[in-house]
Short mmCIF file of C-alpha atoms in Angstrom, two decimals:
data_model
loop_
_atom_site.label_atom_id
_atom_site.label_comp_id
_atom_site.label_asym_id
_atom_site.label_seq_id
_atom_site.Cartn_x
_atom_site.Cartn_y
_atom_site.Cartn_z
CA MET M 1 274.00 122.94 35.40
CA HIS M 2 274.67 120.35 38.11
CA SER M 3 272.63 117.23 38.72
CA PRO M 4 270.88 116.54 42.06
CA LYS M 5 273.45 113.79 42.69
CA GLN M 6 276.26 116.31 42.31
CA HIS M 7 274.61 118.70 44.77
CA ILE M 8 274.13 115.89 47.31
CA THR M 9 277.75 114.77 46.91
CA ALA M 10 278.98 118.35 47.33
CA ALA M 11 276.87 118.72 50.49
CA LEU M 12 278.25 115.45 51.90
CA VAL M 13 281.83 116.50 51.11
CA LEU M 14 281.20 119.80 52.90
CA PHE M 15 279.71 117.90 55.86
CA PHE M 16 282.82 115.68 56.05
CA CYS M 17 285.19 118.65 55.91
CA VAL M 18 283.30 120.59 58.59
CA SER M 19 282.95 117.47 60.76
CA GLU M 20 286.69 116.78 60.49
CA GLY M 21 287.33 120.33 61.63
CA ILE M 22 285.06 119.86 64.66
CA LEU M 23 286.06 116.32 65.62
CA ALA M 24 289.80 116.67 65.00
CA THR M 25 290.43 120.31 66.00
CA PRO M 26 294.19 120.17 66.56
CA GLY M 27 295.07 120.48 70.24
CA ILE M 28 291.50 121.20 71.35
CA ASP M 29 290.43 117.59 70.66
CA GLN M 30 292.66 116.47 73.53
CA LEU M 31 290.93 118.77 76.06
CA SER M 32 288.40 117.13 78.38
CA ALA M 33 285.15 118.81 79.41
CA SER M 34 286.45 119.20 82.96
CA ARG M 35 289.66 121.01 81.90
CA LEU M 36 290.07 124.40 83.61
CA THR M 37 286.69 124.43 85.33
CA THR M 38 287.87 125.30 88.85
CA GLU M 39 288.76 128.83 89.93
CA LYS M 40 292.12 127.63 91.22
CA SER M 41 293.18 126.00 87.94
CA ARG M 42 292.00 129.00 85.89
CA THR M 43 293.94 131.44 88.07
CA ARG M 44 297.07 129.30 87.80
CA MET M 45 296.72 129.01 84.01
CA SER M 46 296.13 132.76 83.61
CA ARG M 47 299.62 133.38 85.06
CA GLU M 48 301.22 131.20 82.32
CA PRO M 49 302.41 132.75 79.03
CA LEU M 50 299.40 132.65 76.65
CA GLY M 51 297.37 131.16 79.49
CA PHE M 52 294.36 133.30 78.52
CA VAL M 53 294.35 131.56 75.10
CA VAL M 54 294.24 128.12 76.75
CA ILE M 55 291.39 129.25 79.03
CA ALA M 56 289.44 130.66 76.07
CA ALA M 57 290.06 127.42 74.10
CA ALA M 58 288.86 125.27 77.03
CA ASP M 59 285.71 127.40 77.40
CA ALA M 60 284.95 127.32 73.65
CA ASN M 61 285.55 123.58 73.63
CA ARG M 62 283.02 123.08 76.44
CA ALA M 63 280.39 125.50 75.14
CA VAL M 64 280.54 124.90 71.37
CA ARG M 65 282.73 122.03 70.22
CA LEU M 66 281.86 119.21 72.64
CA PRO M 67 278.06 119.45 72.11
CA LEU M 68 278.70 119.17 68.35
CA VAL M 69 281.12 116.27 68.91
CA ASN M 70 278.45 114.46 70.94
CA LEU M 71 276.09 114.95 68.02
CA ILE M 72 278.43 113.75 65.25
CA SER M 73 280.61 111.13 66.91
CA PRO M 74 277.99 108.33 67.01
CA LEU M 75 278.31 108.21 63.19
CA GLN M 76 281.93 107.09 63.53
CA ARG M 77 281.43 104.22 65.94
CA PRO M 78 280.00 101.35 63.85
CA LEU M 79 283.00 101.35 61.50
CA ARG M 80 285.57 102.63 64.05
CA ILE M 81 286.64 105.72 62.14
CA ALA M 82 287.00 108.20 65.03
CA GLN M 83 288.55 111.37 63.62
CA SER M 84 290.77 112.41 66.50
CA TRP M 85 294.49 112.23 65.97
CA GLY M 86 296.80 113.05 68.84
CA LEU M 87 299.51 110.71 67.51
CA TYR M 88 302.90 110.47 69.28
CA GLY M 89 302.74 113.20 71.86
CA GLY M 90 305.95 112.05 73.50
CA GLY M 91 308.23 109.25 74.60
CA PRO M 92 308.78 107.64 78.01
CA ASN M 93 310.55 109.43 80.88
CA ALA M 94 312.95 106.52 81.38
CA VAL M 95 314.20 103.36 79.65
CA GLU M 96 311.50 100.75 80.24
CA ARG M 97 311.94 97.07 79.37
CA MET M 98 310.00 93.86 79.83
CA GLU M 99 311.86 90.78 81.02
CA ILE M 100 310.72 87.15 81.29
CA TYR M 101 312.50 84.56 83.46
CA ILE M 102 312.02 80.79 83.62
CA ASP M 103 313.35 79.39 86.90
CA GLY M 104 315.61 82.40 87.24
CA THR M 105 317.00 82.26 83.68
CA LEU M 106 316.37 85.26 81.46
CA ILE M 107 314.64 84.20 78.22
CA TYR M 108 313.22 87.51 77.00
CA ARG M 109 314.22 91.14 77.35
CA SER M 110 312.96 94.00 75.17
CA LYS M 111 315.49 94.83 72.44
CA ASP M 112 317.96 92.18 73.56
CA PRO M 113 318.55 89.79 70.61
CA PRO M 114 320.19 86.96 72.62
CA HIS M 115 317.04 86.85 74.80
CA ASP M 116 314.24 86.90 72.25
CA TRP M 117 311.82 84.14 73.25
CA LEU M 118 308.31 85.26 72.11
CA ALA M 119 309.80 88.52 70.76
CA PRO M 120 307.97 88.33 67.38
CA VAL M 121 304.64 88.27 69.25
CA LEU M 122 305.45 90.79 71.99
CA THR M 123 306.76 93.34 69.46
CA TYR M 124 303.92 92.86 66.97
CA ARG M 125 302.19 96.22 66.58
CA ARG M 126 298.84 95.02 67.95
CA VAL M 127 300.39 93.40 71.06
CA ARG M 128 303.06 96.05 71.76
CA PRO M 129 300.55 98.60 73.19
CA ILE M 130 299.49 96.04 75.82
CA VAL M 131 303.14 95.37 76.73
CA LYS M 132 303.76 99.10 77.03
CA THR M 133 300.71 99.88 79.17
CA THR M 134 301.41 96.81 81.31
CA CYS M 135 304.92 98.08 81.99
CA GLN M 136 303.48 101.48 82.87
CA GLY M 137 301.04 99.80 85.29
CA ASP M 138 298.14 101.19 83.28
CA SER M 139 296.72 98.23 81.34
CA ARG M 140 293.26 96.70 81.39
CA ASN M 141 294.70 93.70 79.56
CA ASP M 142 297.72 92.91 81.75
CA THR M 143 296.10 89.76 83.20
CA SER M 144 295.29 88.36 79.75
CA LEU M 145 298.80 89.19 78.51
CA MET M 146 300.33 87.42 81.51
CA ALA M 147 298.05 84.41 80.99
CA PHE M 148 299.16 84.31 77.34
CA ILE M 149 302.85 84.43 78.30
CA LEU M 150 302.34 81.80 81.00
CA THR M 151 300.54 79.41 78.64
CA HIS M 152 303.31 79.67 76.04
CA ALA M 153 306.07 79.41 78.65
CA ARG M 154 304.59 76.19 80.05
CA ALA M 155 304.22 74.77 76.55
CA ASP M 156 307.79 75.65 75.48
CA PHE M 157 309.42 74.82 78.86
CA PRO M 158 307.37 71.90 80.25
CA LEU M 159 309.80 71.30 83.15
CA ALA M 160 309.63 74.90 84.37
CA LYS M 161 308.77 75.51 88.03
CA GLN M 162 308.42 79.29 87.99
CA VAL M 163 307.73 82.06 85.46
CA VAL M 164 308.50 85.67 86.34
CA VAL M 165 307.57 88.63 84.15
CA ARG M 166 308.88 92.00 85.24
CA CYS M 167 309.21 95.45 83.82
CA THR M 168 312.22 97.53 84.71
CA THR M 169 313.06 101.19 84.47
CA ALA M 170 316.44 102.90 84.17
CA GLU M 171 317.88 106.35 83.50
CA PHE M 172 318.69 107.12 79.85
CA ASP M 173 322.39 107.72 80.54
CA SER M 174 322.81 104.49 82.54
CA PRO M 175 320.33 101.95 81.17
CA ALA M 176 322.09 98.98 82.85
CA VAL M 177 321.09 100.12 86.37
CA THR M 178 317.47 99.07 86.71
CA THR M 179 314.68 99.07 89.26
CA ASP M 180 311.42 97.10 89.07
CA LEU M 181 308.25 98.80 87.85
CA VAL M 182 305.88 95.83 87.95
CA ARG M 183 306.43 92.12 88.61
CA TYR M 184 304.20 89.09 87.98
CA VAL M 185 305.04 85.60 89.30
CA ALA M 186 303.45 82.19 88.70
CA SER M 187 304.80 78.95 90.22
CA ALA M 188 304.12 75.22 89.89
CA PRO M 189 301.98 73.33 90.65
CA GLU M 190 299.09 75.84 90.91
CA TRP M 191 300.42 78.33 88.32
CA VAL M 192 298.32 81.07 89.84
CA LEU M 193 299.47 84.48 88.71
CA SER M 194 300.31 86.97 91.46
CA GLN M 195 301.60 90.50 91.23
CA MET E 1 275.40 132.54 48.23
CA ILE E 2 274.19 130.54 45.20
CA ASN E 3 277.30 131.59 43.32
CA LEU E 4 279.45 130.40 46.24
CA TRP E 5 277.65 127.05 46.28
CA THR E 6 278.07 126.62 42.53
CA ARG E 7 281.78 127.28 42.91
CA TRP E 8 281.95 124.66 45.66
CA VAL E 9 280.14 122.06 43.51
CA ASN E 10 282.49 122.91 40.63
CA ALA E 11 285.48 122.42 42.92
CA VAL E 12 284.15 119.10 44.20
CA TYR E 13 283.62 117.87 40.65
CA ARG E 14 286.76 119.35 39.09
CA PRO E 15 288.17 116.56 36.90
CA VAL E 16 291.62 115.29 37.87
CA ASP E 17 293.92 112.48 36.74
CA ALA E 18 292.66 109.27 38.35
CA ARG E 19 296.02 107.51 38.58
CA PRO E 20 297.32 108.85 41.96
CA LEU E 21 294.09 107.75 43.64
CA VAL E 22 294.20 104.42 41.81
CA TRP E 23 297.66 103.90 43.31
CA VAL E 24 296.28 104.62 46.79
CA ARG E 25 293.58 101.99 46.10
CA ARG E 26 296.28 99.55 45.04
CA LEU E 27 298.70 100.16 47.91
CA MET E 28 296.41 100.57 50.91
CA PRO E 29 294.93 97.02 50.80
CA LEU E 30 298.42 95.59 50.34
CA VAL E 31 299.47 97.27 53.59
CA ILE E 32 296.54 95.64 55.43
CA LEU E 33 297.27 92.30 53.77
CA ALA E 34 300.92 92.52 54.83
CA ASP E 35 299.83 93.25 58.40
CA MET E 36 297.50 90.24 58.48
CA LEU E 37 300.15 87.92 57.03
CA SER E 38 302.76 89.36 59.41
CA MET E 39 300.42 88.56 62.32
CA ALA E 40 300.30 84.92 61.24
CA HIS E 41 304.01 84.74 60.40
CA ARG E 42 305.02 86.08 63.83
CA GLY E 43 302.78 83.58 65.61
CA ALA E 44 300.62 86.41 67.00
CA ALA E 45 297.34 85.11 65.55
CA GLN E 46 296.24 83.47 68.80
CA ALA E 47 297.02 86.64 70.77
CA ILE E 48 294.94 88.84 68.49
CA LEU E 49 292.25 86.68 66.93
CA PHE E 50 290.93 85.10 70.12
CA ASP E 51 289.55 86.78 73.20
CA ALA E 52 291.14 86.39 76.63
CA SER E 53 288.95 83.40 77.55
CA HIS E 54 290.37 81.54 74.54
CA GLY E 55 294.02 82.47 75.01
CA GLY E 56 294.08 85.95 73.46
CA THR E 57 295.63 89.09 74.93
CA SER E 58 292.65 91.42 74.61
CA SER E 59 289.89 91.21 77.19
CA GLY E 60 286.55 92.62 76.11
CA ALA E 61 285.23 93.76 72.75
CA ALA E 62 283.40 96.99 71.88
CA LYS E 63 279.59 96.99 71.91
CA TRP E 64 279.54 97.19 68.09
CA PHE E 65 281.22 93.77 67.83
CA VAL E 66 278.45 91.62 66.35
CA PHE E 67 279.89 88.12 66.73
CA GLY E 68 279.31 87.84 70.48
CA ASP E 69 281.09 84.86 72.06
CA TRP E 70 281.69 82.96 68.82
CA MET E 71 285.18 81.55 69.31
CA TYR E 72 286.20 81.63 65.67
CA ALA E 73 285.08 85.19 64.93
CA GLY E 74 288.71 86.40 64.85
CA PRO E 75 290.01 83.76 62.42
CA PHE E 76 286.89 84.28 60.27
CA LEU E 77 287.48 88.07 60.11
CA TRP E 78 291.17 87.50 59.36
CA ALA E 79 290.25 85.21 56.46
CA VAL E 80 287.71 87.68 55.06
CA ILE E 81 290.27 90.51 55.22
CA VAL E 82 293.01 88.41 53.62
CA LEU E 83 290.67 87.35 50.82
CA SER E 84 289.14 90.76 50.11
CA MET E 85 292.28 92.93 50.06
CA PRO E 86 293.88 91.44 46.90
CA PHE E 87 290.59 92.00 45.03
CA ILE E 88 290.50 95.67 46.07
CA SER E 89 294.13 96.15 45.12
CA ALA E 90 293.71 94.44 41.75
CA GLY E 91 290.48 96.31 40.97
CA ILE E 92 288.44 93.10 40.57
CA LEU E 93 284.94 93.08 42.09
CA THR E 94 286.20 96.19 43.85
CA ARG E 95 283.01 97.46 45.48
CA PRO E 96 281.85 94.12 46.98
CA ALA E 97 285.41 93.48 48.14
CA LEU E 98 285.59 96.95 49.72
CA VAL E 99 282.29 96.51 51.55
CA THR E 100 283.26 93.11 52.98
CA GLY E 101 286.84 94.25 53.67
CA ILE E 102 285.76 97.42 55.52
CA LEU E 103 283.16 95.55 57.59
CA ALA E 104 285.60 92.77 58.53
CA TYR E 105 288.44 95.20 59.28
CA SER E 106 286.24 97.34 61.52
CA GLN E 107 284.90 94.26 63.31
CA LEU E 108 288.48 93.14 63.97
CA GLY E 109 289.07 96.61 65.42
CA HIS E 110 285.99 96.25 67.67
CA MET E 111 287.35 92.89 68.82
CA ASP E 112 290.98 93.92 69.36
CA LEU E 113 290.55 97.27 71.09
CA PRO E 114 294.13 97.84 72.32
CA GLY E 115 295.62 96.85 68.96
CA ASP E 116 293.37 99.04 66.79
CA ARG E 117 295.51 102.15 66.30
CA GLY E 118 295.26 105.54 64.61
CA VAL E 119 296.63 104.20 61.34
CA ASP E 120 293.81 101.63 61.23
CA ARG E 121 291.22 104.39 61.57
CA MET E 122 292.94 106.38 58.84
CA ILE E 123 293.02 103.39 56.49
CA ARG E 124 289.36 102.53 57.15
CA THR E 125 288.29 106.14 56.54
CA THR E 126 290.21 106.09 53.26
CA LEU E 127 288.69 102.78 52.16
CA ILE E 128 285.21 104.19 52.83
CA ILE E 129 286.02 107.27 50.73
CA LEU E 130 287.36 105.01 47.96
CA LEU E 131 284.19 102.90 48.09
CA PHE E 132 282.12 105.84 46.84
CA SER E 133 284.72 107.10 44.38
CA GLU E 134 285.09 106.40 40.68
CA VAL E 135 288.29 104.37 41.14
CA THR E 136 286.14 101.41 42.15
CA GLN E 137 284.50 101.23 38.72
CA LYS E 138 285.23 98.24 36.51
CA LYS E 139 286.94 100.51 34.00
CA VAL E 140 288.37 103.48 35.84
CA PRO E 141 287.95 106.69 33.80
CA LYS E 142 291.11 108.65 33.04
CA LYS E 143 289.65 111.69 34.71
CA ILE E 144 287.63 111.57 37.93
CA ALA E 145 285.91 114.11 40.17
CA GLN E 146 288.46 115.39 42.68
CA TRP E 147 286.30 115.11 45.81
CA PRO E 148 287.86 111.84 47.11
CA VAL E 149 291.30 113.46 46.81
CA MET E 150 290.02 116.57 48.63
CA LEU E 151 288.66 114.48 51.50
CA ILE E 152 291.80 112.37 51.95
CA ASN E 153 294.11 115.40 51.78
CA TRP E 154 291.90 117.31 54.21
CA MET E 155 292.02 114.40 56.68
CA LEU E 156 295.83 114.16 56.35
CA VAL E 157 296.25 117.86 57.15
CA PHE E 158 294.35 117.30 60.39
CA VAL E 159 296.30 114.12 61.17
CA TYR E 160 299.65 115.89 60.89
CA LEU E 161 298.51 119.15 62.54
CA SER E 162 297.01 117.24 65.47
CA ALA E 163 300.22 115.26 65.86
CA GLY E 164 302.15 118.54 66.00
CA MET E 165 299.77 120.05 68.56
CA ALA E 166 299.84 116.87 70.67
CA LYS E 167 303.62 117.17 70.78
CA ILE E 168 303.98 120.80 71.81
CA THR E 169 301.14 120.62 74.35
CA ASN E 170 302.53 117.40 75.85
CA THR E 171 306.04 118.53 76.70
CA THR E 172 308.49 121.37 76.08
CA ALA E 173 311.19 118.80 75.31
CA TRP E 174 310.14 118.87 71.63
CA TRP E 175 311.63 122.35 71.22
CA ASP E 176 313.63 123.25 74.35
CA PRO E 177 317.31 122.48 73.58
CA ARG E 178 318.15 122.41 77.32
CA LYS E 179 316.01 119.29 77.80
CA LEU E 180 316.54 115.69 76.74
CA PRO E 181 315.15 115.69 73.15
CA GLU E 182 311.77 114.00 72.95
CA LEU E 183 312.70 112.31 69.69
CA TYR E 184 315.61 110.67 71.51
CA THR E 185 313.32 109.22 74.21
CA ILE E 186 311.02 107.82 71.52
CA LEU E 187 313.71 106.27 69.32
CA VAL E 188 315.69 104.66 72.18
CA ASP E 189 312.60 103.32 73.97
CA PRO E 190 313.16 99.52 74.02
CA LEU E 191 309.38 99.02 73.90
CA GLY E 192 309.11 100.87 70.58
CA GLY E 193 312.40 102.18 69.21
CA HIS E 194 315.50 100.52 67.82
CA LEU E 195 318.38 102.74 68.96
CA ASP E 196 320.69 102.08 71.89
CA PRO E 197 319.96 104.56 74.74
CA ALA E 198 323.51 104.67 76.12
CA PHE E 199 325.29 105.08 72.77
CA TRP E 200 323.00 107.79 71.38
CA TYR E 201 322.90 109.71 74.68
CA ASN E 202 326.12 111.43 73.55
CA TYR E 203 324.62 112.65 70.27
CA GLN E 204 321.62 114.61 71.47
CA GLU E 205 322.09 117.48 69.02
CA ILE E 206 320.97 115.16 66.21
CA PHE E 207 317.73 114.42 68.06
CA THR E 208 317.15 118.08 68.93
CA PHE E 209 317.39 118.88 65.23
CA GLY E 210 315.12 115.92 64.45
CA SER E 211 312.56 117.05 67.05
CA TRP E 212 312.44 120.57 65.59
CA SER E 213 312.20 119.19 62.06
CA THR E 214 309.29 116.94 63.05
CA ILE E 215 307.40 119.84 64.61
CA ILE E 216 308.03 122.10 61.59
CA LEU E 217 306.94 119.34 59.19
CA GLU E 218 303.72 118.69 61.07
CA PHE E 219 302.79 122.35 61.47
CA THR E 220 303.35 123.02 57.77
CA SER E 221 301.11 120.14 56.69
CA PHE E 222 298.56 122.66 55.36
CA LEU E 223 300.91 122.79 52.35
CA ILE E 224 299.31 119.47 51.33
CA LEU E 225 296.41 121.58 50.07
CA THR E 226 298.66 123.73 47.90
CA ARG E 227 300.94 123.33 44.88
CA TRP E 228 303.85 122.96 47.34
CA SER E 229 302.55 119.55 48.38
CA PRO E 230 305.14 117.41 46.52
CA TYR E 231 308.00 119.38 48.08
CA TRP E 232 306.45 118.93 51.54
CA ALA E 233 305.89 115.24 50.75
CA CYS E 234 309.64 114.71 50.23
CA PHE E 235 310.25 115.58 53.88
CA GLY E 236 307.14 113.66 55.00
CA ALA E 237 308.26 110.53 53.17
CA PHE E 238 311.74 110.89 54.69
CA MET E 239 310.19 111.04 58.18
CA HIS E 240 308.09 107.92 57.57
CA VAL E 241 311.04 105.98 56.16
CA GLY E 242 312.98 107.00 59.30
CA ILE E 243 310.14 105.79 61.52
CA ALA E 244 310.05 102.49 59.61
CA LEU E 245 313.80 102.02 60.05
CA TRP E 246 314.17 103.09 63.69
CA MET E 247 310.87 102.10 65.28
CA ASP E 248 308.72 98.99 65.75
CA LEU E 249 305.39 100.42 64.65
CA GLY E 250 304.41 97.74 62.17
CA ILE E 251 302.39 99.08 59.25
CA PHE E 252 302.23 102.70 60.45
CA SER E 253 304.86 104.09 58.11
CA PHE E 254 303.78 101.96 55.17
CA GLY E 255 300.13 102.90 55.71
CA MET E 256 301.10 106.57 55.68
CA LEU E 257 303.37 106.19 52.64
CA ALA E 258 300.46 104.59 50.77
CA PHE E 259 298.86 108.08 50.78
CA TYR E 260 301.89 109.67 49.16
CA PRO E 261 300.97 109.12 45.48
CA LEU E 262 298.35 111.81 46.22
CA LEU E 263 300.73 114.09 48.10
CA PHE E 264 303.41 113.81 45.41
CA SER E 265 300.94 114.87 42.70
CA PRO E 266 301.62 116.24 40.05
CA TRP E 267 305.02 114.54 40.18
CA THR E 268 303.19 111.17 40.44
CA GLU E 269 301.45 111.77 37.10
CA LYS E 270 304.70 112.92 35.45
CA LEU E 271 306.48 109.81 36.70
CA LEU E 272 303.68 107.57 35.45
CA ASN E 273 303.70 109.33 32.06
CA ARG E 274 307.43 108.77 31.80
CA GLY E 275 307.00 105.12 32.78
CA SER E 276 304.31 104.46 30.20
CA GLY E 277 305.79 106.75 27.54
CA THR E 278 302.52 108.69 27.28
CA GLN E 279 301.49 112.30 27.65
CA SER E 280 299.31 113.63 30.45
CA THR E 281 295.85 112.09 30.52
CA GLY E 282 294.12 115.07 32.07
CA PRO E 283 294.42 117.84 34.63
CA THR E 284 296.63 116.94 37.58
CA ILE E 285 295.40 117.17 41.16
CA ARG E 286 297.11 120.53 41.66
#
């Protein structure tokens, strides 16, 4: 004979397991509500191998899963425990690096030990995502990252006249040949950051 | 139906050896503590613990962040986390330490949105599960109800399966040998990996094999729920050690490896018995 506490615990465990299945449905949890809603996109997908499975999954996601997700997901927010795990889908399409120059002299380059000024901070796991998205031109925090770099550069190099931060891209088989992705410049005496 | 429910309650309350879960409780807070100390040691505290208007790198907190514009919220949360984690790990005042630790850790996540990653969510979920489990008692019983183990293992299956699905739906380069192996692009990425792109470009077969192995490992993660779990965990642990060696992901690998006393069960219990010179203290997890 089980106690009421045991029944409640068992019910909560069942709720967690079912919720995990709904919130973290592998593959489906990465589909947006607007995926495959137009006739054109559905026709194109139906021509792909197993395209009908993807269409059925997108429809089921919209009709069944997402309404349940909207119901359950508020429970996760206060403690930031969102159960959706699309970790490490893929790597970059090219070799991307960040470089920092003071008056034309290179002081930092990603994975370049002789040029490692501020490297411990820029490679720290909580800062690295901002560096990465900044280099991909897709960061909401690029301005604050640049302001942080500029502040530290002026403190460590008080005679500096110009700070340049740039991100470069190169092919995997010839990583030395680079082109600029993004570039930020700040010059004395105003030290206003421009892109 | 009633019979089915009774079987479920029996399964939830099946007694298992407490020690693998105790080891998770010991290791997980140490991983967080190491991360916090690493933040200070690297000089990244200002970047993370202050908002953009006070010299930090993150602009804008989530709406659940309760400290508003208080400048020292970040350092305060850091201090609370650093103080609470050793108590959780040592099993002293475990429940109060867990409550304060979880609240502070989630508030730090609300404050530092870009830096709060999947591993942080996994660790927080686990700490919440531990909070309600018997391993937080002053004197941990030798046998505990298996439900916390069930929940953590269930979550891990979804973590690994989702990672596998994210890979094969993202690009065909994870399995197509004619393409540049996706594992290569990850490990030579200067913004995350350690390997030299030019040198390793000539050894792509290794990465093709690694890419396939990763996919196979992640899609077989349902084995965590079976008696094959410790065998699966050998390959899982190997992958996480590889990630720790060849990538700059901070605590990710160590946070994941902190779950492995559960995944290696019943080998964990056998190892602990051998270490203490005792016999089994109760039914193993599997």
